[in-house]
Tab-separated table of C-alpha atoms in Angstrom:
chain	number	residue	atom	x	y	z
A	19	UNK	CA	43.455	36.725	237.567
A	20	UNK	CA	43.639	37.192	233.815
A	21	UNK	CA	43.294	33.483	233.193
A	22	UNK	CA	40.346	33.173	235.544
A	23	UNK	CA	38.063	35.065	233.188
A	24	UNK	CA	39.917	34.435	229.965
A	25	UNK	CA	40.709	38.047	229.083
A	26	UNK	CA	43.877	38.803	227.179
A	27	UNK	CA	44.453	42.200	228.760
A	28	UNK	CA	48.016	43.392	228.360
A	29	UNK	CA	48.325	47.127	228.903
A	30	UNK	CA	51.321	48.690	227.196
A	31	UNK	CA	53.398	50.903	229.475
A	32	UNK	CA	54.740	52.977	226.602
A	33	UNK	CA	51.678	53.707	224.449
A	34	UNK	CA	51.589	55.279	221.050
A	35	UNK	CA	51.009	59.057	220.977
A	36	UNK	CA	47.379	59.955	221.638
A	37	UNK	CA	45.898	62.716	219.557
A	38	UNK	CA	42.723	63.308	221.546
A	39	UNK	CA	41.861	61.954	224.972
A	40	UNK	CA	38.397	63.439	225.069
A	41	UNK	CA	35.325	61.181	225.055
A	42	UNK	CA	33.565	60.564	221.763
A	43	UNK	CA	29.937	61.472	222.292
A	44	UNK	CA	28.335	61.420	218.876
A	45	UNK	CA	26.292	58.274	218.414
A	46	UNK	CA	26.780	58.671	214.646
A	47	UNK	CA	30.545	58.262	215.018
A	48	UNK	CA	31.580	54.968	213.366
A	49	UNK	CA	34.054	54.285	216.190
A	50	UNK	CA	31.298	54.770	218.753
A	51	UNK	CA	28.949	52.481	216.833
A	52	UNK	CA	31.659	49.826	216.746
A	53	UNK	CA	32.229	50.213	220.503
A	54	UNK	CA	28.518	49.809	221.207
A	55	UNK	CA	28.380	46.692	219.021
A	56	UNK	CA	31.403	45.217	220.830
A	57	UNK	CA	29.790	45.891	224.207
A	58	UNK	CA	26.640	44.083	223.121
A	59	UNK	CA	28.675	41.120	221.877
A	60	UNK	CA	30.693	41.056	225.109
A	61	UNK	CA	27.465	41.050	227.123
A	62	UNK	CA	26.516	37.903	225.235
A	63	UNK	CA	29.717	36.217	226.379
A	64	UNK	CA	31.999	37.011	223.439
A	65	UNK	CA	35.416	37.514	225.090
A	66	UNK	CA	37.032	38.348	221.754
A	67	UNK	CA	34.712	41.342	221.487
A	68	UNK	CA	35.728	42.597	224.913
A	69	UNK	CA	39.397	42.076	224.122
A	70	UNK	CA	38.840	44.204	221.003
A	71	UNK	CA	37.589	46.984	223.295
A	72	UNK	CA	40.743	46.602	225.372
A	73	UNK	CA	42.942	46.891	222.298
A	74	UNK	CA	41.042	49.979	221.164
A	75	UNK	CA	41.050	51.913	224.419
A	76	UNK	CA	44.006	50.781	226.526
A	77	UNK	CA	46.445	53.388	225.208
A	78	UNK	CA	44.329	56.444	225.850
A	79	UNK	CA	43.292	55.143	229.276
A	80	UNK	CA	46.930	54.592	230.197
A	81	UNK	CA	47.863	58.077	228.967
A	82	UNK	CA	45.115	59.477	231.196
A	83	UNK	CA	45.846	57.422	234.318
A	84	UNK	CA	49.622	57.880	234.246
A	85	UNK	CA	49.066	61.599	234.863
A	86	UNK	CA	47.323	60.772	238.124
A	87	UNK	CA	49.442	57.804	239.185
A	88	UNK	CA	52.960	58.796	238.124
A	89	UNK	CA	54.345	55.280	238.451
A	90	UNK	CA	54.089	53.578	235.089
A	91	UNK	CA	53.822	50.042	236.471
A	92	UNK	CA	51.126	51.100	238.919
A	93	UNK	CA	49.300	53.032	236.198
A	94	UNK	CA	49.344	49.882	234.066
A	95	UNK	CA	47.840	47.921	236.965
A	96	UNK	CA	45.141	50.567	237.411
A	97	UNK	CA	44.156	50.333	233.746
A	98	UNK	CA	44.000	46.548	233.890
A	99	UNK	CA	41.813	46.721	236.987
A	100	UNK	CA	39.587	49.247	235.220
A	101	UNK	CA	39.050	46.810	232.363
A	102	UNK	CA	38.305	43.972	234.777
A	103	UNK	CA	35.778	46.219	236.511
A	104	UNK	CA	34.216	47.144	233.175
A	105	UNK	CA	33.931	43.465	232.268
A	106	UNK	CA	32.286	42.638	235.595
A	107	UNK	CA	29.807	45.496	235.173
A	108	UNK	CA	28.922	45.260	231.492
A	109	UNK	CA	25.283	44.922	232.485
A	110	UNK	CA	25.403	48.376	234.108
A	111	UNK	CA	26.328	50.145	230.861
A	112	UNK	CA	23.318	52.181	229.795
A	113	UNK	CA	24.461	53.477	226.432
A	114	UNK	CA	26.233	56.651	225.447
A	115	UNK	CA	29.981	56.899	224.962
A	116	UNK	CA	31.852	53.681	225.716
A	117	UNK	CA	35.064	55.718	225.746
A	118	UNK	CA	33.669	58.023	228.420
A	119	UNK	CA	32.330	55.071	230.443
A	120	UNK	CA	35.725	53.363	230.449
A	121	UNK	CA	37.449	56.653	231.243
A	122	UNK	CA	35.214	57.179	234.260
A	123	UNK	CA	36.009	53.698	235.585
A	124	UNK	CA	39.749	54.251	235.091
A	125	UNK	CA	39.700	57.679	236.745
A	126	UNK	CA	37.836	56.300	239.762
A	127	UNK	CA	40.364	53.459	240.030
A	128	UNK	CA	43.220	55.971	239.888
A	129	UNK	CA	41.646	58.099	242.613
A	130	UNK	CA	41.087	55.009	244.773
A	131	UNK	CA	44.770	54.118	244.621
A	132	UNK	CA	45.690	57.701	245.499
A	133	UNK	CA	43.429	57.582	248.549
A	134	UNK	CA	45.083	54.320	249.582
A	135	UNK	CA	48.492	55.975	249.329
A	136	UNK	CA	47.363	58.759	251.645
A	137	UNK	CA	46.242	56.176	254.208
A	138	UNK	CA	49.700	54.575	254.052
A	139	UNK	CA	52.036	57.564	253.835
A	140	UNK	CA	55.384	56.803	252.283
A	141	UNK	CA	57.616	58.635	249.834
A	142	UNK	CA	54.712	59.541	247.488
A	143	UNK	CA	56.469	59.300	244.141
A	144	UNK	CA	59.912	57.676	244.572
A	145	UNK	CA	60.356	57.412	240.826
A	146	UNK	CA	60.532	61.220	240.658
A	147	UNK	CA	63.838	61.215	242.547
A	148	UNK	CA	65.639	60.600	239.270
A	149	UNK	CA	65.183	62.287	235.920
A	150	UNK	CA	64.343	59.236	233.787
A	151	UNK	CA	60.605	59.988	233.838
A	152	UNK	CA	61.109	63.347	232.130
A	153	UNK	CA	61.534	63.889	228.391
A	154	UNK	CA	65.163	64.431	227.419
A	155	UNK	CA	66.280	68.028	227.170
A	156	UNK	CA	67.153	69.270	223.677
A	157	UNK	CA	70.853	69.299	222.947
A	158	UNK	CA	70.818	73.092	222.766
A	159	UNK	CA	69.259	73.539	226.221
A	160	UNK	CA	71.368	75.473	228.683
A	161	UNK	CA	72.338	73.433	231.774
A	162	UNK	CA	70.932	76.068	234.124
A	163	UNK	CA	67.542	76.147	232.388
A	164	UNK	CA	67.446	72.352	232.314
A	165	UNK	CA	68.125	72.204	236.052
A	166	UNK	CA	65.420	74.791	236.769
A	167	UNK	CA	62.876	72.877	234.663
A	168	UNK	CA	63.698	69.643	236.499
A	169	UNK	CA	63.372	71.361	239.882
A	170	UNK	CA	60.061	72.913	238.816
A	171	UNK	CA	58.731	69.495	237.811
A	172	UNK	CA	59.791	67.944	241.120
A	173	UNK	CA	58.212	70.779	243.094
A	174	UNK	CA	54.930	70.521	241.200
A	175	UNK	CA	54.814	66.723	241.477
A	176	UNK	CA	55.427	66.935	245.203
A	177	UNK	CA	52.690	69.553	245.617
A	178	UNK	CA	50.211	67.504	243.574
A	179	UNK	CA	50.970	64.549	245.835
A	180	UNK	CA	49.994	66.703	248.814
A	181	UNK	CA	46.444	67.585	247.745
A	182	UNK	CA	43.408	65.330	247.855
A	183	UNK	CA	42.955	62.704	245.118
A	184	UNK	CA	39.715	64.369	244.014
A	185	UNK	CA	41.414	67.729	243.627
A	186	UNK	CA	44.409	66.171	241.899
A	187	UNK	CA	42.208	64.369	239.380
A	188	UNK	CA	40.221	67.526	238.614
A	189	UNK	CA	43.354	69.629	238.107
A	190	UNK	CA	45.057	67.000	235.949
A	191	UNK	CA	41.959	66.634	233.785
A	192	UNK	CA	41.396	70.391	233.448
A	193	UNK	CA	44.866	71.957	233.405
A	194	UNK	CA	46.910	69.148	231.849
A	195	UNK	CA	44.534	67.094	229.719
A	196	UNK	CA	42.352	70.013	228.620
A	197	UNK	CA	38.910	68.582	229.459
A	198	UNK	CA	36.192	71.143	230.117
A	199	UNK	CA	34.094	71.314	233.295
A	200	UNK	CA	31.188	69.296	231.920
A	201	UNK	CA	33.440	66.560	230.556
A	202	UNK	CA	35.161	66.247	233.937
A	203	UNK	CA	31.784	66.096	235.652
A	204	UNK	CA	30.720	63.285	233.307
A	205	UNK	CA	33.988	61.387	233.769
A	206	UNK	CA	34.080	61.636	237.555
A	207	UNK	CA	30.349	61.314	238.172
A	208	UNK	CA	29.938	64.536	240.169
A	209	UNK	CA	28.131	67.817	239.618
A	210	UNK	CA	29.496	70.733	237.631
A	211	UNK	CA	29.704	72.803	240.805
A	212	UNK	CA	31.730	70.106	242.532
A	213	UNK	CA	34.213	70.027	239.657
A	214	UNK	CA	34.689	73.806	239.793
A	215	UNK	CA	35.052	73.673	243.572
A	216	UNK	CA	37.685	70.917	243.395
A	217	UNK	CA	39.721	72.825	240.825
A	218	UNK	CA	39.490	76.065	242.815
A	219	UNK	CA	40.343	74.455	246.145
A	220	UNK	CA	43.076	72.363	244.557
A	221	UNK	CA	44.739	75.418	243.060
A	222	UNK	CA	44.617	77.221	246.411
A	223	UNK	CA	46.134	74.159	248.088
A	224	UNK	CA	48.870	73.944	245.473
A	225	UNK	CA	49.687	77.617	245.915
A	226	UNK	CA	50.019	77.123	249.670
A	227	UNK	CA	52.210	74.051	249.233
A	228	UNK	CA	54.427	75.865	246.731
A	229	UNK	CA	54.779	78.975	248.887
A	230	UNK	CA	58.385	79.994	248.947
A	231	UNK	CA	59.119	78.254	245.647
A	232	UNK	CA	57.032	80.363	243.312
A	233	UNK	CA	60.178	81.822	241.763
A	234	UNK	CA	60.477	78.519	239.898
A	235	UNK	CA	57.205	79.241	238.066
A	236	UNK	CA	57.844	82.873	237.121
A	237	UNK	CA	58.927	83.648	233.586
């Protein structure tokens, strides 16, 4: 598929640390001006310009998507598909933040794959059965505390897998990534009230799913 349109998209599965995942909105921002110029060049058929957008934004998109699709290979596929979708729909870009536009496409792609998983129920996150996905514990960590932290992470991941993709995305964006309500509304293309409702309902659903295991989250 990559060769069919000539894009050199190669999403790294272990991106560099990301300082700020929030969309850049100021039109005066030099990075935003460069993004807008690259979009215009890509619209004119300049594939190198689009590939420059990929290089610029692939890391922060991956860091965002991997929170919603906790399988690194699948998250990489989602980001690639998001870039393909962006390329196919360059004509639909109406200005504003390119970063936010790409983030919205990636988030929608992540939610789509979550909905597909719910239609084909299997072990939701098999990679969470081992501990390799978690950061290593410091050498001074007590074994008991390390075990509790690992169990807490497994419980939370399992509960997140049990709520709707829309609720999961809203909670990840708000509680983990630190976006505010309006930013989430812009990224997901829904109203402010819908965002607040998804977060509220998602938290209630998580609490119900974690009933009986809340001792893991105390202290």
